[in-house]
PDB file of C-alpha atoms in Angstrom:
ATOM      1  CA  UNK V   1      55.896  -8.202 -81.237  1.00 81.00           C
ATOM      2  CA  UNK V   2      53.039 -10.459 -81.215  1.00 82.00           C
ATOM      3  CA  UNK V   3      54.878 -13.541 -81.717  1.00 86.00           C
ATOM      4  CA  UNK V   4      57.400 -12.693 -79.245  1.00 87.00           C
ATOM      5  CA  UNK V   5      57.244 -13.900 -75.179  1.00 90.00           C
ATOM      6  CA  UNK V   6      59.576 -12.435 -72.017  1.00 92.00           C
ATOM      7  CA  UNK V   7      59.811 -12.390 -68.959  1.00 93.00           C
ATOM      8  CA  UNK V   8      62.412 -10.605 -66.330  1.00 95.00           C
ATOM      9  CA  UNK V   9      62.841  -7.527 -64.121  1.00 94.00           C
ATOM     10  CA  UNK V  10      64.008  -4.999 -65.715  1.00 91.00           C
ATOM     11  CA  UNK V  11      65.540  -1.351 -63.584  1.00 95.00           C
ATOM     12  CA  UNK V  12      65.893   2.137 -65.715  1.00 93.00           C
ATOM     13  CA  UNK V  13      67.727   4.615 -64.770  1.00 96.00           C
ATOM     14  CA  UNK V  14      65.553   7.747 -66.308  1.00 95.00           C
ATOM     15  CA  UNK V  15      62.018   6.893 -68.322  1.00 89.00           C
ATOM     16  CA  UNK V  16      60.883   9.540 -70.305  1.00 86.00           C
ATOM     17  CA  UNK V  17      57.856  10.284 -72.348  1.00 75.00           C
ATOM     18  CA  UNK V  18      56.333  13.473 -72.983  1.00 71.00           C
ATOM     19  CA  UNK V  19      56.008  15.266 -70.156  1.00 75.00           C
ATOM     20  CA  UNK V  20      55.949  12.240 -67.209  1.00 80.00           C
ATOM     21  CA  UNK V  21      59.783  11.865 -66.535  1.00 89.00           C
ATOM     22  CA  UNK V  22      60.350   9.109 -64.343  1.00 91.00           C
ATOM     23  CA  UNK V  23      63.159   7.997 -62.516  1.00 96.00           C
ATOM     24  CA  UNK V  24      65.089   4.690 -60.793  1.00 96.00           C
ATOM     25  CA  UNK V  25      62.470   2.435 -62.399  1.00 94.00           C
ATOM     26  CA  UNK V  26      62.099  -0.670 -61.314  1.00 95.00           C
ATOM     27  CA  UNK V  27      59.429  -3.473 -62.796  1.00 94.00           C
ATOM     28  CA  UNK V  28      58.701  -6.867 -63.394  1.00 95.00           C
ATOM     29  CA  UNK V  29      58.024  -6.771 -67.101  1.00 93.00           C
ATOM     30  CA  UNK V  30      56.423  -9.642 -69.239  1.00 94.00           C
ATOM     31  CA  UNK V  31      55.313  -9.440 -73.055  1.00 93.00           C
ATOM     32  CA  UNK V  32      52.757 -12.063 -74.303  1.00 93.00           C
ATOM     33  CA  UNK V  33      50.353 -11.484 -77.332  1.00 91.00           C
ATOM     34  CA  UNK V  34      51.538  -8.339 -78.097  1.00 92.00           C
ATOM     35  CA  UNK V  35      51.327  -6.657 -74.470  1.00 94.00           C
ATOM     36  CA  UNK V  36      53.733  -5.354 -72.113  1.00 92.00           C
ATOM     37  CA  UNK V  37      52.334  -6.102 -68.520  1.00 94.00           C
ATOM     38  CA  UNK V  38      54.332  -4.415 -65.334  1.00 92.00           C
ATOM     39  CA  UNK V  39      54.083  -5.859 -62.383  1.00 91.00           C
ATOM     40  CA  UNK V  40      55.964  -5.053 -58.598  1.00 92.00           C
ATOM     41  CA  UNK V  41      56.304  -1.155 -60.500  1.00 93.00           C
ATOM     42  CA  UNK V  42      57.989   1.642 -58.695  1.00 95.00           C
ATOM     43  CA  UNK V  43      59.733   4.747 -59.528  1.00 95.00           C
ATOM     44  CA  UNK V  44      60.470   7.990 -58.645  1.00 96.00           C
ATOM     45  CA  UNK V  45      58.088  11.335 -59.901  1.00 94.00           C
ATOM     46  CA  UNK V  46      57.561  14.859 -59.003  1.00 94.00           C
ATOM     47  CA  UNK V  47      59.137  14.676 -55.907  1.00 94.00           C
ATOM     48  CA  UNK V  48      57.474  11.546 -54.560  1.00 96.00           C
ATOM     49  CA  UNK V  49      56.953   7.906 -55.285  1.00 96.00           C
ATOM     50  CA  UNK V  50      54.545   6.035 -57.422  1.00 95.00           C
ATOM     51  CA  UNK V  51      53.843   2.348 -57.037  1.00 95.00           C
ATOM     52  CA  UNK V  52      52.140  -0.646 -58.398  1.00 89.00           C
ATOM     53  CA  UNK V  53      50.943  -3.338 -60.367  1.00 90.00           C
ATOM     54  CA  UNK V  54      48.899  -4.421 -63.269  1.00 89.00           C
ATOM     55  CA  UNK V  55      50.040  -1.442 -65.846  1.00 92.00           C
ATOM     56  CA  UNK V  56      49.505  -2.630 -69.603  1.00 92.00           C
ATOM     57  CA  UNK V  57      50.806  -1.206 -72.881  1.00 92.00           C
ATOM     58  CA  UNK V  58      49.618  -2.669 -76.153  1.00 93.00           C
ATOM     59  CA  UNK V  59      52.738  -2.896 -78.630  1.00 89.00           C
ATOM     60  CA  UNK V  60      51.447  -4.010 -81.241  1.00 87.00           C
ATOM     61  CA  UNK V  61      48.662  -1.384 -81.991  1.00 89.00           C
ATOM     62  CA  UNK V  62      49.671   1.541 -84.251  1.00 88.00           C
ATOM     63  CA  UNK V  63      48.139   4.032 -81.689  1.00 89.00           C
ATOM     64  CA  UNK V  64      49.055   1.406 -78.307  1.00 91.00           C
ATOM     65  CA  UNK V  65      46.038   1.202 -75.824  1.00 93.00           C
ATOM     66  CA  UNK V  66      47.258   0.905 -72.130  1.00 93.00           C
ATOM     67  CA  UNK V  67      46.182   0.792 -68.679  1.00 94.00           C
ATOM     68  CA  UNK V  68      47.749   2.387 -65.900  1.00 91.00           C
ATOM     69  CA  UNK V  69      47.039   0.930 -61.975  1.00 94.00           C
ATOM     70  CA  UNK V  70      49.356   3.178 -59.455  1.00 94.00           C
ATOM     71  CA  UNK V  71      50.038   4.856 -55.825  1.00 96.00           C
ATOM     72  CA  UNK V  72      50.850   7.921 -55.376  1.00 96.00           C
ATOM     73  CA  UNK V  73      52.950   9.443 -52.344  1.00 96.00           C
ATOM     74  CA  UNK V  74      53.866  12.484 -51.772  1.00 96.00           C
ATOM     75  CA  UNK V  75      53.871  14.470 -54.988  1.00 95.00           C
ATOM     76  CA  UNK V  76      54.672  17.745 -55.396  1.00 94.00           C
ATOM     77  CA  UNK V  77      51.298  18.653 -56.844  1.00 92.00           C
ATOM     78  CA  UNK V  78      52.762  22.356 -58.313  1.00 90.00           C
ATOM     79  CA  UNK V  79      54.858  19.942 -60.242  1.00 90.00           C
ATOM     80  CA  UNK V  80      52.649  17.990 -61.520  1.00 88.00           C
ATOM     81  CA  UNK V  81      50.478  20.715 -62.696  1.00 84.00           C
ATOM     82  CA  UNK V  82      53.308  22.802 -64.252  1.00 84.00           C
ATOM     83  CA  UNK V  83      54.298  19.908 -66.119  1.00 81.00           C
ATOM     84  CA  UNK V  84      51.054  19.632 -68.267  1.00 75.00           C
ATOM     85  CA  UNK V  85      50.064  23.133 -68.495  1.00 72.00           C
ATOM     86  CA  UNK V  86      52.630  25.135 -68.294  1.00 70.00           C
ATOM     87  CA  UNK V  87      51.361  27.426 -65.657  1.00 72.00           C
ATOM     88  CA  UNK V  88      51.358  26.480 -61.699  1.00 75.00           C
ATOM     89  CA  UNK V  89      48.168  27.498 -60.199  1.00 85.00           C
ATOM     90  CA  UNK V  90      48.180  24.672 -57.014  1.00 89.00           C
ATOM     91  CA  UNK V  91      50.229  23.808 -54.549  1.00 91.00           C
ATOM     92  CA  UNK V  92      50.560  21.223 -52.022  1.00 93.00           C
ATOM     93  CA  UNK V  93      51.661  17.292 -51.614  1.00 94.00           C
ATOM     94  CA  UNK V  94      49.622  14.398 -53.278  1.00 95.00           C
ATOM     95  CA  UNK V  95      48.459  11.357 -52.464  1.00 96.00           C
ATOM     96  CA  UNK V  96      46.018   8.765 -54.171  1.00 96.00           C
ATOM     97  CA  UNK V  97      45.323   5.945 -56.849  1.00 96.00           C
ATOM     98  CA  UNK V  98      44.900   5.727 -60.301  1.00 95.00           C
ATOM     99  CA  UNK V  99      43.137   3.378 -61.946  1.00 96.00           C
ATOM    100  CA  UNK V 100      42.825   4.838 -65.622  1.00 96.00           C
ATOM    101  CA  UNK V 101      42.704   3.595 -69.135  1.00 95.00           C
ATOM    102  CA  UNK V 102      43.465   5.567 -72.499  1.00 93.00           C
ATOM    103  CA  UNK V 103      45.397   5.421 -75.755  1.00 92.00           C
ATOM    104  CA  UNK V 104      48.541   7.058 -76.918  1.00 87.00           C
ATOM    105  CA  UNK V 105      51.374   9.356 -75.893  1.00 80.00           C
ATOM    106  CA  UNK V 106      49.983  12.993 -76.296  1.00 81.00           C
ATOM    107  CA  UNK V 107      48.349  14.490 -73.773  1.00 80.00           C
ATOM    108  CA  UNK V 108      45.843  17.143 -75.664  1.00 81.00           C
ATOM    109  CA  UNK V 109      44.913  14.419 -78.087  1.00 86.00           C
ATOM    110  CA  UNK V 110      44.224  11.487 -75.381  1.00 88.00           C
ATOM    111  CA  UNK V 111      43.133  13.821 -72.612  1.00 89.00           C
ATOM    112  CA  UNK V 112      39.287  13.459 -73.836  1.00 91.00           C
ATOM    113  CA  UNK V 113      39.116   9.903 -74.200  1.00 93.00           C
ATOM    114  CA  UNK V 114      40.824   9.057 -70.420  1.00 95.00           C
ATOM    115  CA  UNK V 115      38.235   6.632 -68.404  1.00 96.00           C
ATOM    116  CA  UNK V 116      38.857   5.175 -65.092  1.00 97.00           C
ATOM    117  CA  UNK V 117      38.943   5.838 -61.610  1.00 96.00           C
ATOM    118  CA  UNK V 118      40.972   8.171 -58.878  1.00 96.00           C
ATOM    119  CA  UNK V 119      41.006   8.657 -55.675  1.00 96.00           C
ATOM    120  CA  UNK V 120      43.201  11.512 -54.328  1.00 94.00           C
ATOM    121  CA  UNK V 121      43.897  13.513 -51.138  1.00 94.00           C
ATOM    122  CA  UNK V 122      46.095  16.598 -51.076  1.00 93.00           C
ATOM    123  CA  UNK V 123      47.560  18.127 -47.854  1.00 91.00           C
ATOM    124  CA  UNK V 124      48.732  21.870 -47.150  1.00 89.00           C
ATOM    125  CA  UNK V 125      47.564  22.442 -50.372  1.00 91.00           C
ATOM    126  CA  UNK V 126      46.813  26.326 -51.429  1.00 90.00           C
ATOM    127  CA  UNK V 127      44.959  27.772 -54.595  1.00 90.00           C
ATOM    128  CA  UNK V 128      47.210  30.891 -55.222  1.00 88.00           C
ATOM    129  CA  UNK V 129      44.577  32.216 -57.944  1.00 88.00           C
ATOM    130  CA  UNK V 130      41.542  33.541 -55.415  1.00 88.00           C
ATOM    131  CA  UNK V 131      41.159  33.517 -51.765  1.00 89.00           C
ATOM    132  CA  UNK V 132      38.357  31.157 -51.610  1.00 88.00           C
ATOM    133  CA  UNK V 133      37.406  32.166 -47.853  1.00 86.00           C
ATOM    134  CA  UNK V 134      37.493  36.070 -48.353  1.00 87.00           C
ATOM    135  CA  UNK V 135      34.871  35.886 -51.100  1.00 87.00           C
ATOM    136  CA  UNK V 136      32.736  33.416 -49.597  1.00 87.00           C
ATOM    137  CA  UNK V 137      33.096  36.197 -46.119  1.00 86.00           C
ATOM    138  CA  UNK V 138      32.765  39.203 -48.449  1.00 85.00           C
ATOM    139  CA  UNK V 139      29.736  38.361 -49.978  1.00 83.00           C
ATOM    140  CA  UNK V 140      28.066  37.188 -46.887  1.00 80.00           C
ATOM    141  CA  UNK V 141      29.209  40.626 -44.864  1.00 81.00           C
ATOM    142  CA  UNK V 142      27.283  42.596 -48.448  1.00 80.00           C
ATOM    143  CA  UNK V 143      24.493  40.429 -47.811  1.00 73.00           C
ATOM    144  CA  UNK V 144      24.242  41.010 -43.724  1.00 74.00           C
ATOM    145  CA  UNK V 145      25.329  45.028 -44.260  1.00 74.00           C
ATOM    146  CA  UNK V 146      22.185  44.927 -46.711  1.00 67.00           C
ATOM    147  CA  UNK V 147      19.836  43.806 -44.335  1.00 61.00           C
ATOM    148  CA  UNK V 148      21.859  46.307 -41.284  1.00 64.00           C
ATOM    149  CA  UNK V 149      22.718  43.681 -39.520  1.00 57.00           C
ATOM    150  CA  UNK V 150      26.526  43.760 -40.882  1.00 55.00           C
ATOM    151  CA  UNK V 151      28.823  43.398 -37.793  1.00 52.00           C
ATOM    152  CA  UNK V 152      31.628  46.303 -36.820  1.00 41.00           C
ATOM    153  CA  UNK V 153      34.215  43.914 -37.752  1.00 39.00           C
ATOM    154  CA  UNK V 154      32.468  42.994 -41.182  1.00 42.00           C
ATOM    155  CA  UNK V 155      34.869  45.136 -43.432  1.00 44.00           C
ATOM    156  CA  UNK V 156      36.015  41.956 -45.872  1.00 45.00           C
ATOM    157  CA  UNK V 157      34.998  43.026 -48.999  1.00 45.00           C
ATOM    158  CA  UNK V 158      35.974  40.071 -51.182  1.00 44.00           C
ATOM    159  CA  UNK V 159      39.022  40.375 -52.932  1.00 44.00           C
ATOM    160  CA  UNK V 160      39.642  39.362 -56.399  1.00 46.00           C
ATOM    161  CA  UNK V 161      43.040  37.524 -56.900  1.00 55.00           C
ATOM    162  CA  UNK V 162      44.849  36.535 -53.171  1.00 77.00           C
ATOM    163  CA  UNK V 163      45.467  32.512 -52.197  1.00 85.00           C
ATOM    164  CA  UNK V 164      43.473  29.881 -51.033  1.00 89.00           C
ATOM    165  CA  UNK V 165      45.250  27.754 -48.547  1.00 88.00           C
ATOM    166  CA  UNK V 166      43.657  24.446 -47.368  1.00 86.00           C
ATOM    167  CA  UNK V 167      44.563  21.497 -44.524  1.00 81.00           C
ATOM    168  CA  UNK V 168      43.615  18.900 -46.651  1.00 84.00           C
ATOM    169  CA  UNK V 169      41.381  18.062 -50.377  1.00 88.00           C
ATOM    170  CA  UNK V 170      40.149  14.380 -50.373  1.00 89.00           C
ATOM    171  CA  UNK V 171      37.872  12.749 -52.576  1.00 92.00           C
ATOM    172  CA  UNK V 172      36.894  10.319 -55.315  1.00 95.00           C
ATOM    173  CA  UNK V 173      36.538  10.833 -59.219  1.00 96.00           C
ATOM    174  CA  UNK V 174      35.305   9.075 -62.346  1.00 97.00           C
ATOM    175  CA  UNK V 175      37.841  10.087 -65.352  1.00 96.00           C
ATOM    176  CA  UNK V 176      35.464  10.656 -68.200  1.00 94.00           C
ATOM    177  CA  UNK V 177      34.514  13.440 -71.151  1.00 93.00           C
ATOM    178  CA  UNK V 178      37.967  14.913 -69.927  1.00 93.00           C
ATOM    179  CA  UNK V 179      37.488  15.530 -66.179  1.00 95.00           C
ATOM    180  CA  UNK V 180      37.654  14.607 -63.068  1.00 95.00           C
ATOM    181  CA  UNK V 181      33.727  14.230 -61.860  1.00 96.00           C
ATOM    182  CA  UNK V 182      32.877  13.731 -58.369  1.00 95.00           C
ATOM    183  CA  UNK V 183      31.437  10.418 -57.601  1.00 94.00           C
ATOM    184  CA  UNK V 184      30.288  12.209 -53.853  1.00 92.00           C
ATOM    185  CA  UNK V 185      30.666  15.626 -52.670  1.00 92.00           C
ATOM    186  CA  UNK V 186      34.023  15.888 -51.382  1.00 90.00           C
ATOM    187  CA  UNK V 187      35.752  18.069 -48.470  1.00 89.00           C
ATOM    188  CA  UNK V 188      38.310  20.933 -48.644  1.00 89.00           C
ATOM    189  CA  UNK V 189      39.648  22.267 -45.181  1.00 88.00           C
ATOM    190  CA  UNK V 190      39.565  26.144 -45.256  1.00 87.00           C
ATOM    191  CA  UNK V 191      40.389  28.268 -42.346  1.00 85.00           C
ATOM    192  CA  UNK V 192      37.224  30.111 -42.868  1.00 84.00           C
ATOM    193  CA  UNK V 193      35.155  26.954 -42.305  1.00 86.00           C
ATOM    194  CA  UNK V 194      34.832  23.497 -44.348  1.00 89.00           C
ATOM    195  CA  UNK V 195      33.795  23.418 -47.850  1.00 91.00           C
ATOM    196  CA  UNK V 196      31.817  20.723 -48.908  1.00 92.00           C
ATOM    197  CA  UNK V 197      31.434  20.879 -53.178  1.00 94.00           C
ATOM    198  CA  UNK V 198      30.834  18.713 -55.798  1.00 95.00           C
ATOM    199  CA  UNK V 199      30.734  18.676 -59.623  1.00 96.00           C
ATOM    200  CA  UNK V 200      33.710  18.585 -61.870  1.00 95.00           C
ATOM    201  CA  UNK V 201      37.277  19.571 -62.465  1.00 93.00           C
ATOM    202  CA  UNK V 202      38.558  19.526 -65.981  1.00 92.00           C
ATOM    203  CA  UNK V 203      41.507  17.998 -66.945  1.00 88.00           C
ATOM    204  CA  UNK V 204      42.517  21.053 -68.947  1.00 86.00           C
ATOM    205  CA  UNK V 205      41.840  23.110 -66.053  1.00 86.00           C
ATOM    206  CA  UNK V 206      38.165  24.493 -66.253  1.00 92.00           C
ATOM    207  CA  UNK V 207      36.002  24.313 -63.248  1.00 94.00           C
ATOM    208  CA  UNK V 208      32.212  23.393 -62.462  1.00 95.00           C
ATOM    209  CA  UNK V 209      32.374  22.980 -58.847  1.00 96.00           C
ATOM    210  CA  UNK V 210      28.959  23.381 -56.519  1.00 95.00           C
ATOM    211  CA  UNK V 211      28.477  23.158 -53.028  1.00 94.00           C
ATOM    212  CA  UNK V 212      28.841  25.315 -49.527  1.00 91.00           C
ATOM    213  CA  UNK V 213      31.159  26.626 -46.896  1.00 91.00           C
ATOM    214  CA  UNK V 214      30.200  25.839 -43.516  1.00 90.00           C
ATOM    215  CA  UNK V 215      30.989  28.817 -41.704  1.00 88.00           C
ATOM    216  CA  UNK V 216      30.998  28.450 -37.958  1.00 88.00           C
ATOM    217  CA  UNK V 217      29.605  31.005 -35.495  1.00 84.00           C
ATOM    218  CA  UNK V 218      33.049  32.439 -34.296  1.00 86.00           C
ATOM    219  CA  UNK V 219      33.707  33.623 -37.604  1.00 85.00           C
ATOM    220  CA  UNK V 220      30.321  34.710 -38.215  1.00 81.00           C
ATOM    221  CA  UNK V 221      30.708  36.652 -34.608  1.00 81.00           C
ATOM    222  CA  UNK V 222      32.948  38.937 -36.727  1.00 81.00           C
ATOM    223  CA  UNK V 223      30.871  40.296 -39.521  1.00 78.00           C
ATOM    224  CA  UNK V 224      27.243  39.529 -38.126  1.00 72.00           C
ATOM    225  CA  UNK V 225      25.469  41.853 -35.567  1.00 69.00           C
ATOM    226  CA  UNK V 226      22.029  41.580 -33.564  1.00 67.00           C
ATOM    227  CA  UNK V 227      21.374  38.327 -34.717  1.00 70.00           C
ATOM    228  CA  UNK V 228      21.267  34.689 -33.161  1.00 74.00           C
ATOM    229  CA  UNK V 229      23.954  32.811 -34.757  1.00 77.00           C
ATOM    230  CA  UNK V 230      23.619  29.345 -35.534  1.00 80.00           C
ATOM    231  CA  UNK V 231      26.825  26.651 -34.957  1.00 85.00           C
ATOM    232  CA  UNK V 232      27.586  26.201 -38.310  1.00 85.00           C
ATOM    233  CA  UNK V 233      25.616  28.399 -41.471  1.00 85.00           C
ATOM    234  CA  UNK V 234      25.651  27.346 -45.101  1.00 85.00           C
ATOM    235  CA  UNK V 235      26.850  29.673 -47.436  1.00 88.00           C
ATOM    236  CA  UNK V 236      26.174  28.262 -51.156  1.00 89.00           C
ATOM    237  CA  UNK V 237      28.781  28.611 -53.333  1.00 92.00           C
ATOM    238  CA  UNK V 238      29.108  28.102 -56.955  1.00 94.00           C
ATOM    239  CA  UNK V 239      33.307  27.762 -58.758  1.00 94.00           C
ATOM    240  CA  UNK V 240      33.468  28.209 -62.424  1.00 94.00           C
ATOM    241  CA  UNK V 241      36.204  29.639 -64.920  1.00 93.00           C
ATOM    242  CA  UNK V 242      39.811  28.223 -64.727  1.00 90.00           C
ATOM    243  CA  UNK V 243      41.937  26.928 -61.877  1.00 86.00           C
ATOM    244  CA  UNK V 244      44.361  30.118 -63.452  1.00 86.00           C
ATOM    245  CA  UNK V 245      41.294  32.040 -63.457  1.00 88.00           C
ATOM    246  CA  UNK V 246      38.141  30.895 -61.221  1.00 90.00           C
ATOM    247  CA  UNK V 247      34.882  32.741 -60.781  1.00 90.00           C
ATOM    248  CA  UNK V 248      33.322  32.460 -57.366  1.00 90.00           C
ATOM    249  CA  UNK V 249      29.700  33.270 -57.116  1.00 89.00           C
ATOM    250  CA  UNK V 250      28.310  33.418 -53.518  1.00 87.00           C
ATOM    251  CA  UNK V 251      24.784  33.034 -52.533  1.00 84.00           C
ATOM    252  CA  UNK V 252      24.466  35.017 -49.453  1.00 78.00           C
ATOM    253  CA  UNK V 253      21.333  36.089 -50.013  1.00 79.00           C
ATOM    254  CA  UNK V 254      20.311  32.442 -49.253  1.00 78.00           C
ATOM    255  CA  UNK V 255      22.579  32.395 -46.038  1.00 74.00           C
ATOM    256  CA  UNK V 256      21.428  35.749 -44.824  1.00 75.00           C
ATOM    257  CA  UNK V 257      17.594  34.869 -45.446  1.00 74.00           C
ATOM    258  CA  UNK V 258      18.541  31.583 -43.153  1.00 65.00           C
ATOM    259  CA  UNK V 259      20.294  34.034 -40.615  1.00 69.00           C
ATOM    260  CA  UNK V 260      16.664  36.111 -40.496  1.00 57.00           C
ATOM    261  CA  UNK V 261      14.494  32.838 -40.209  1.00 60.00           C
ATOM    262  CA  UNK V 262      17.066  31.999 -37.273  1.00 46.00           C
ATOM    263  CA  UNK V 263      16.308  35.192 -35.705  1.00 45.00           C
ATOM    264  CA  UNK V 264      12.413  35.149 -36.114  1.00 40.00           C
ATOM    265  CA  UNK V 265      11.898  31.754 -34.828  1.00 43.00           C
ATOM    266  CA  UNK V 266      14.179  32.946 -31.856  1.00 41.00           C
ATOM    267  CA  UNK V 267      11.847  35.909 -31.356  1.00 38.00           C
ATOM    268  CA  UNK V 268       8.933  34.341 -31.783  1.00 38.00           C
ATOM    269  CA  UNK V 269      10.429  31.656 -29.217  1.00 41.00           C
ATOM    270  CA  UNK V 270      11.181  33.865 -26.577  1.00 44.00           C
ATOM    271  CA  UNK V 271       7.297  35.901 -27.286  1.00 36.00           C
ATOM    272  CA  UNK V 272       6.010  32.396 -26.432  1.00 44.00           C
ATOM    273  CA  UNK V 273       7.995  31.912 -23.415  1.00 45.00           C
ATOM    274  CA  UNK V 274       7.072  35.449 -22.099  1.00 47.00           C
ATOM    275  CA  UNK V 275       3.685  34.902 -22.592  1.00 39.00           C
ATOM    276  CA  UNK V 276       3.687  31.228 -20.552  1.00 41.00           C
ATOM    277  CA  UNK V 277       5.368  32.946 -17.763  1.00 43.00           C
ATOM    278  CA  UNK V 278       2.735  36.019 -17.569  1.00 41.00           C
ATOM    279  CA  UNK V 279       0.186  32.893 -17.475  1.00 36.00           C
ATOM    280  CA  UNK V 280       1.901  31.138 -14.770  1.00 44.00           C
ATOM    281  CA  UNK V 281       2.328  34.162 -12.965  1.00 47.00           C
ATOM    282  CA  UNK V 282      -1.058  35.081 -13.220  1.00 37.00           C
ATOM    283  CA  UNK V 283      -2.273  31.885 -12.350  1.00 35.00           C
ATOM    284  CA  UNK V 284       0.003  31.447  -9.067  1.00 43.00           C
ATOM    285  CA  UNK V 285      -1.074  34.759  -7.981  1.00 43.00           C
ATOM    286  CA  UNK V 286      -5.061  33.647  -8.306  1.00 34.00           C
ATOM    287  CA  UNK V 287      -3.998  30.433  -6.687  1.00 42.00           C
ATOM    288  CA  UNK V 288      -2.410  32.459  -3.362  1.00 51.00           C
ATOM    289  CA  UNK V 289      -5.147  35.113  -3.077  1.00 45.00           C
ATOM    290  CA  UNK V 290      -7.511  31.958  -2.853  1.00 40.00           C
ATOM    291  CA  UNK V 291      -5.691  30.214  -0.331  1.00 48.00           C
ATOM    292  CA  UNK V 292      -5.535  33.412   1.625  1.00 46.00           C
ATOM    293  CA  UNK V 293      -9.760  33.814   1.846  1.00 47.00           C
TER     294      UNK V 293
END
């Protein structure tokens, strides 16, 4: 292999190897020194398309090295995660780049030493393991109940199990130690307000996710009572365990201890404002009976 040079386009019906099956593949292929460069690469995968150029295999290595350089669009992400774990816990179309190195064909034994970079973005997704929103609620209606100042439509308890669906998961990730890490907190779209997290998602599944839900004030309206509400309150969140089976600690006593400053600041606001107008009052009064003598 080392001594031997090519050079052509080459089109494949189905490409298989371990658990990637791709189909209608079409490349520009040349071999030099050993190493298999595709270039102009497409081909059909998990329900959508991948695309690129600058994927490298090394031949000639008893364990070959590569490099993979891709587009993705429009995978079926429940695919994609059924495929290497056997289990579908995620749902939704992705989109993104890969820019990722490793060595080998097996997945458990190269899935530790992956390094690169990815950027991906995943619309109508859903999480059918938890119900992301109804814990972060439940936990904040304990916390606001607590303090009496839970709201006559603040019933959500905070169900275990349920399904997380999302508008849209975007952000960017450095491939090492066998996860996908955050390079900047990234964005998930829930109904129940934005979460904003960061941390790390394993490539084996486990979870080490931190950040907050930004809960606006119409859904706090529903669960919060005799309290000024805020436009937006930050409800710290913490997502361990698996993506089959996450743990979701909520830290409403933080959020509800905001709430409270909220409301003393707005009493203490409107004491102030009481007291000027007594003053002014007071003052225009002396000012009239003067005028009048």
């Amino acid at each position: 292999i080392q001594a031997t040079a090519a050079h052509g386009t080459v089109a494949i019906q189905t490409v298989k190897s371990g658990k990637l099956v791709l189909t209608n593949v079409e490349a520009k292929a040349t071999l030099a020194n050993g190493t298999l460069t595709l270039g102009d690469l497409t081909a059909d995968a998990f329900g959508g398309r991948v695309s690129g150029s600058g994927t490298r295999v090394s031949l000639a290595e008893k364990v070959p090295t590569w490099k993979l350089a891709a587009k993705l669009q429009g995978l079926d992400l429940d695919q994609v995660v059924t495929a290497y774990s056997g289990r579908s816990a995620v749902g939704g179309k992705l989109n993104g780049t890969l820019d990722v190195a490793g060595a080998g064909t097996d997945w458990a034994k190269m899935r530790d030493g992956l390094t690169g970079l990815v950027a991906l973005a995943v619309k109508n997704g859903e999480l059918r393991t938890t119900d992301l929103g109804d814990q972060v609620l439940g936990g904040l209606s304990k916390g606001l109940s607590a303090l009496g100042k839970g709201g006559a439509a603040g019933k959500v308890a905070g169900a275990e199990g349920g399904k997380t669906t999302f508008r849209d998961l975007s952000g960017e990730f450095q491939v090492k130690d066998g996860a996908l890490v955050a390079q900047k907190p990234f964005v998930v779209g829930l109904p129940q307000g934005d979460a904003v997290l960061g941390g790390k998602i394993g490539l084996d599944g486990k979870l080490g996710l931190e950040g907050n839900v930004d809960v606006p004030r119409k859904t706090l309206a529903g669960i919060a009572s005799g309290l000024p509400l805020p436009e937006k309150l930050e409800v710290p969140i913490g997502i361990g365990g698996t993506l089959e089976a996450p743990s979701v600690s909520v830290r409403a006593d933080q959020a509800v201890s905001s709430l409270a400053k909220g409301q003393a600041k707005a009493l203490g606001d409107e004491a102030r404002k009481r007291a000027e107008q007594e003053g002014k009052n007071a003052a225009e009064g002396l000012l009239k009976q003067l005028k009048l003598r």
